Amino acid sequence: MSNGWEQSMGQSRETSAHWGSYLLEVDGDGLTARPHPDDPDASPAIGNVDAYRHRSRVTRPAVRRRWLEDGPGPDGRRGDPGDEHVEVDWDTALDLVAGELRRVRAEHGPSAVFGGSYGWGE
């Protein structure tokens, strides 16, 4: 399955995120980001797009094994450094998240789901 980028080697694509509009270019080393020429006040955060190469980047979703086995609810060992995580495929991860959002909304109401991000625009 093609993601469309293979044909774009050496070409720029416009995109945007919360830090502004920018151009992405696929080159032999991966992605390069630069400010969009029409952005008079480009954020330096655009350079963070290179973080996809960092060794600490999570490349596949993972779920705590005990959550997969026992389901949601109180867990006194949550956050334990020895807590085992199991990699799952993206479809499974999305299904799990969607199911949890439905469960939380049904049990606690829509205000229990925060659909934003802390700190932006403050």
Coordinates of N, CA and C in Angstrom, one line a residue:
M1 N 0.8 -1.2 0.0 CA 0.0 0.0 0.0 C 0.9 1.2 0.0
S2 N 0.7 2.1 -0.9 CA 1.4 3.4 -1.0 C 0.9 4.4 -0.1
N3 N 1.8 5.2 0.5 CA 1.3 6.3 1.4 C 1.4 7.6 0.6
G4 N 1.8 7.6 -0.7 CA 1.9 8.8 -1.5 C 3.2 9.5 -1.4
W5 N 4.0 9.2 -0.4 CA 5.3 10.0 -0.2 C 6.4 9.4 -1.1
E6 N 6.3 8.1 -1.5 CA 7.3 7.6 -2.4 C 7.5 8.4 -3.6
Q7 N 6.5 8.9 -4.2 CA 6.6 9.6 -5.4 C 7.0 11.1 -5.2
S8 N 7.1 11.5 -3.9 CA 7.4 12.9 -3.6 C 8.9 13.1 -3.3
M9 N 9.7 12.2 -3.5 CA 11.1 12.3 -3.1 C 11.7 13.6 -3.7
G10 N 12.2 14.5 -2.9 CA 12.7 15.8 -3.3 C 11.7 16.9 -3.5
Q11 N 10.4 16.6 -3.3 CA 9.3 17.6 -3.5 C 8.8 18.0 -2.1
S12 N 8.3 19.2 -2.1 CA 7.8 19.7 -0.8 C 6.2 19.6 -0.8
R13 N 5.7 19.4 0.4 CA 4.3 19.4 0.6 C 3.9 20.3 1.7
E14 N 2.9 21.1 1.5 CA 2.4 22.0 2.5 C 1.6 21.3 3.5
T15 N 1.7 21.7 4.8 CA 0.9 21.1 5.8 C 0.9 22.1 7.0
S16 N 0.2 21.8 8.0 CA 0.1 22.7 9.1 C -0.2 22.0 10.4
A17 N 0.2 22.6 11.5 CA -0.1 22.0 12.8 C -0.3 23.2 13.8
H18 N -0.5 22.9 15.0 CA -0.8 24.0 16.0 C 0.3 25.1 16.0
W19 N 1.5 24.7 15.5 CA 2.6 25.8 15.6 C 2.7 26.5 14.3
G20 N 1.8 26.3 13.3 CA 1.8 27.0 12.1 C 1.9 26.2 10.8
S21 N 2.0 26.9 9.7 CA 2.1 26.2 8.4 C 3.5 26.0 8.0
Y22 N 3.8 24.9 7.4 CA 5.2 24.7 7.0 C 5.2 23.7 5.8
L23 N 6.4 23.5 5.3 CA 6.6 22.7 4.1 C 7.4 21.5 4.6
L24 N 7.0 20.3 4.2 CA 7.8 19.0 4.4 C 8.4 18.6 3.2
E25 N 9.6 18.1 3.3 CA 10.3 17.5 2.1 C 10.8 16.2 2.5
V26 N 10.6 15.2 1.6 CA 11.1 13.9 1.8 C 12.4 13.8 1.0
D27 N 13.5 13.5 1.7 CA 14.8 13.4 1.1 C 15.4 12.0 1.5
G28 N 16.6 11.8 1.1 CA 17.3 10.5 1.4 C 17.5 10.3 2.9
D29 N 17.4 11.3 3.7 CA 17.6 11.2 5.1 C 16.3 11.1 5.9
G30 N 15.2 11.3 5.2 CA 13.9 11.3 5.9 C 13.1 12.5 5.6
L31 N 12.6 13.1 6.6 CA 11.8 14.4 6.5 C 12.6 15.6 6.9
T32 N 12.4 16.6 6.2 CA 12.9 17.9 6.5 C 11.7 18.9 6.5
A33 N 11.7 19.8 7.6 CA 10.6 20.8 7.7 C 11.2 22.1 7.6
R34 N 10.5 23.0 6.9 CA 10.9 24.4 6.9 C 9.7 25.3 6.9
P35 N 9.8 26.5 7.4 CA 8.6 27.4 7.5 C 8.0 27.7 6.1
H36 N 6.7 27.8 6.1 CA 6.0 28.2 4.9 C 6.4 29.6 4.5
P37 N 6.7 29.9 3.2 CA 7.2 31.2 2.9 C 6.2 32.3 3.2
D38 N 4.9 32.0 3.3 CA 3.8 33.0 3.6 C 3.6 33.2 5.1
D39 N 4.4 32.5 5.9 CA 4.2 32.6 7.4 C 5.2 33.7 7.9
P40 N 4.8 34.8 8.3 CA 5.7 35.9 8.7 C 6.3 35.7 10.0
D41 N 5.8 34.8 10.8 CA 6.3 34.6 12.2 C 6.3 33.1 12.5
A42 N 7.1 32.4 11.7 CA 7.2 30.9 11.9 C 7.7 30.5 13.2
S43 N 7.1 29.5 13.8 CA 7.6 29.0 15.1 C 8.9 28.2 14.9
P44 N 9.8 28.3 15.8 CA 11.0 27.4 15.8 C 10.6 25.9 16.1
A45 N 9.4 25.7 16.6 CA 9.0 24.3 16.9 C 8.9 23.5 15.6
I46 N 8.8 24.2 14.5 CA 8.7 23.4 13.2 C 9.9 22.4 13.1
G47 N 11.0 22.8 13.6 CA 12.2 21.9 13.5 C 12.0 20.7 14.3
N48 N 11.0 20.6 15.2 CA 10.8 19.4 16.0 C 10.3 18.2 15.2
V49 N 9.9 18.4 13.9 CA 9.4 17.3 13.1 C 10.5 16.3 13.0
D50 N 11.7 16.6 13.2 CA 12.8 15.7 13.1 C 12.8 14.6 14.3
A51 N 12.0 14.9 15.3 CA 11.9 14.0 16.4 C 11.5 12.6 16.1
Y52 N 10.9 12.4 14.9 CA 10.4 11.1 14.5 C 11.6 10.1 14.4
R53 N 12.8 10.6 14.3 CA 14.0 9.8 14.2 C 14.6 9.5 15.6
H54 N 14.1 10.1 16.6 CA 14.8 9.9 18.0 C 14.6 8.5 18.5
R55 N 15.5 8.0 19.2 CA 15.5 6.6 19.6 C 14.4 6.4 20.7
S56 N 13.9 7.4 21.3 CA 12.8 7.3 22.3 C 11.4 7.3 21.7
R57 N 11.3 7.6 20.4 CA 10.0 7.7 19.8 C 9.3 6.3 19.8
V58 N 8.1 6.3 20.2 CA 7.2 5.1 20.1 C 6.8 4.9 18.7
T59 N 7.1 3.8 18.1 CA 6.8 3.6 16.7 C 5.6 2.7 16.5
R60 N 5.2 1.9 17.6 CA 4.1 1.1 17.5 C 3.3 1.3 18.8
P61 N 2.0 1.2 18.8 CA 1.2 1.4 20.0 C 1.4 0.2 20.9
A62 N 1.4 0.4 22.2 CA 1.5 -0.6 23.2 C 0.5 -0.4 24.3
V63 N 0.0 -1.5 24.9 CA -1.0 -1.5 25.9 C -0.5 -2.3 27.1
R64 N -0.8 -1.8 28.3 CA -0.4 -2.6 29.5 C -1.0 -3.9 29.5
R65 N -0.2 -5.0 29.7 CA -0.7 -6.3 29.7 C -1.9 -6.5 30.7
R66 N -1.7 -6.0 31.9 CA -2.8 -6.2 32.9 C -4.1 -5.6 32.5
W67 N -4.0 -4.4 31.7 CA -5.3 -3.8 31.3 C -5.9 -4.7 30.2
L68 N -5.1 -5.3 29.3 CA -5.6 -6.2 28.3 C -6.3 -7.4 29.0
E69 N -5.7 -7.9 30.0 CA -6.2 -9.1 30.7 C -7.3 -8.8 31.6
D70 N -7.3 -7.7 32.4 CA -8.2 -7.4 33.4 C -9.2 -6.3 33.1
G71 N -8.9 -5.5 32.1 CA -9.8 -4.4 31.7 C -9.6 -3.2 32.5
P72 N -10.4 -2.2 32.3 CA -10.2 -0.9 33.0 C -10.6 -1.0 34.5
G73 N -10.2 0.0 35.2 CA -10.5 0.0 36.6 C -9.2 0.3 37.5
P74 N -9.4 0.4 38.8 CA -8.3 0.6 39.7 C -7.2 -0.4 39.5
D75 N -6.0 0.0 39.6 CA -4.9 -0.9 39.5 C -3.7 -0.3 40.3
G76 N -3.5 -0.9 41.5 CA -2.4 -0.3 42.4 C -1.0 -0.4 41.8
R77 N -0.8 -1.2 40.7 CA 0.5 -1.2 40.1 C 0.6 -0.4 38.9
R78 N -0.4 0.4 38.5 CA -0.3 1.2 37.4 C 0.9 2.2 37.5
G79 N 1.7 2.3 36.5 CA 2.9 3.2 36.6 C 4.1 2.5 37.2
D80 N 4.0 1.2 37.6 CA 5.1 0.5 38.1 C 6.2 0.4 37.0
P81 N 7.4 0.7 37.3 CA 8.4 0.6 36.2 C 8.6 -0.8 35.6
G82 N 8.2 -1.8 36.3 CA 8.2 -3.2 35.7 C 7.0 -3.6 35.0
D83 N 6.0 -2.7 34.9 CA 4.7 -3.0 34.2 C 5.0 -3.4 32.8
E84 N 4.5 -4.5 32.4 CA 4.7 -5.0 31.0 C 3.7 -4.4 30.0
H85 N 4.2 -4.1 28.9 CA 3.4 -3.5 27.8 C 3.5 -4.5 26.6
V86 N 2.4 -4.6 25.9 CA 2.3 -5.5 24.7 C 2.1 -4.6 23.5
E87 N 2.9 -4.8 22.5 CA 2.7 -4.0 21.2 C 1.4 -4.6 20.5
V88 N 0.6 -3.7 20.0 CA -0.5 -4.1 19.2 C -0.5 -3.3 17.9
D89 N -1.3 -3.8 16.9 CA -1.3 -3.1 15.7 C -2.2 -1.8 15.8
W90 N -2.1 -0.9 14.8 CA -2.8 0.3 14.9 C -4.3 0.2 15.0
D91 N -4.9 -0.8 14.2 CA -6.3 -1.0 14.2 C -6.8 -1.4 15.6
T92 N -6.1 -2.3 16.2 CA -6.4 -2.7 17.6 C -6.3 -1.6 18.5
A93 N -5.3 -0.8 18.5 CA -5.1 0.4 19.4 C -6.3 1.3 19.2
L94 N -6.6 1.6 18.0 CA -7.7 2.6 17.7 C -9.0 2.0 18.2
D95 N -9.3 0.7 18.0 CA -10.5 0.1 18.6 C -10.5 0.2 20.1
L96 N -9.4 -0.1 20.7 CA -9.4 0.0 22.2 C -9.6 1.4 22.7
V97 N -9.0 2.4 22.1 CA -9.2 3.8 22.5 C -10.7 4.2 22.3
A98 N -11.3 3.8 21.1 CA -12.7 4.2 20.8 C -13.6 3.5 21.8
G99 N -13.3 2.3 22.2 CA -14.1 1.6 23.2 C -14.0 2.3 24.5
E100 N -12.9 2.7 24.9 CA -12.7 3.3 26.2 C -13.4 4.7 26.2
L101 N -13.3 5.4 25.1 CA -14.0 6.7 25.1 C -15.5 6.5 25.2
R102 N -16.0 5.5 24.5 CA -17.5 5.2 24.7 C -17.8 4.8 26.1
R103 N -17.0 4.0 26.7 CA -17.3 3.5 28.1 C -17.2 4.7 29.1
V104 N -16.2 5.5 29.0 CA -16.1 6.6 29.9 C -17.3 7.6 29.8
R105 N -17.6 7.9 28.5 CA -18.7 8.8 28.3 C -20.1 8.2 28.8
A106 N -20.3 6.9 28.6 CA -21.5 6.3 29.1 C -21.6 6.2 30.6
E107 N -20.4 5.9 31.2 CA -20.4 5.8 32.7 C -20.4 7.1 33.4
H108 N -19.7 8.1 32.8 CA -19.4 9.3 33.6 C -19.9 10.6 32.9
G109 N -20.5 10.5 31.7 CA -21.0 11.7 31.0 C -19.9 12.3 30.1
P110 N -20.4 13.1 29.2 CA -19.4 13.7 28.2 C -18.4 14.6 28.8
S111 N -18.6 15.2 29.9 CA -17.6 16.1 30.5 C -16.4 15.3 31.0
A112 N -16.5 14.0 31.1 CA -15.4 13.2 31.6 C -14.3 13.0 30.5
V113 N -14.7 13.4 29.3 CA -13.7 13.2 28.2 C -13.2 14.6 27.8
F114 N -11.9 14.8 28.0 CA -11.2 16.1 27.6 C -10.7 16.0 26.2
G115 N -11.2 16.8 25.3 CA -10.8 16.7 23.9 C -10.0 17.9 23.5
G116 N -8.9 18.2 24.3 CA -8.0 19.3 23.9 C -6.7 19.0 24.4
S117 N -5.9 20.0 24.7 CA -4.6 19.9 25.1 C -4.3 21.0 26.1
Y118 N -3.6 20.7 27.2 CA -3.3 21.7 28.2 C -2.2 22.6 27.7
G119 N -2.4 23.9 28.0 CA -1.3 24.8 27.7 C -1.3 25.6 26.4
W120 N -2.1 25.1 25.4 CA -2.1 25.8 24.1 C -3.0 27.1 24.3
G121 N -2.5 28.2 23.9 CA -3.3 29.4 23.8 C -3.5 30.0 25.2
E122 N -2.7 29.6 26.2 CA -2.8 30.2 27.5 C -1.7 31.1 27.7

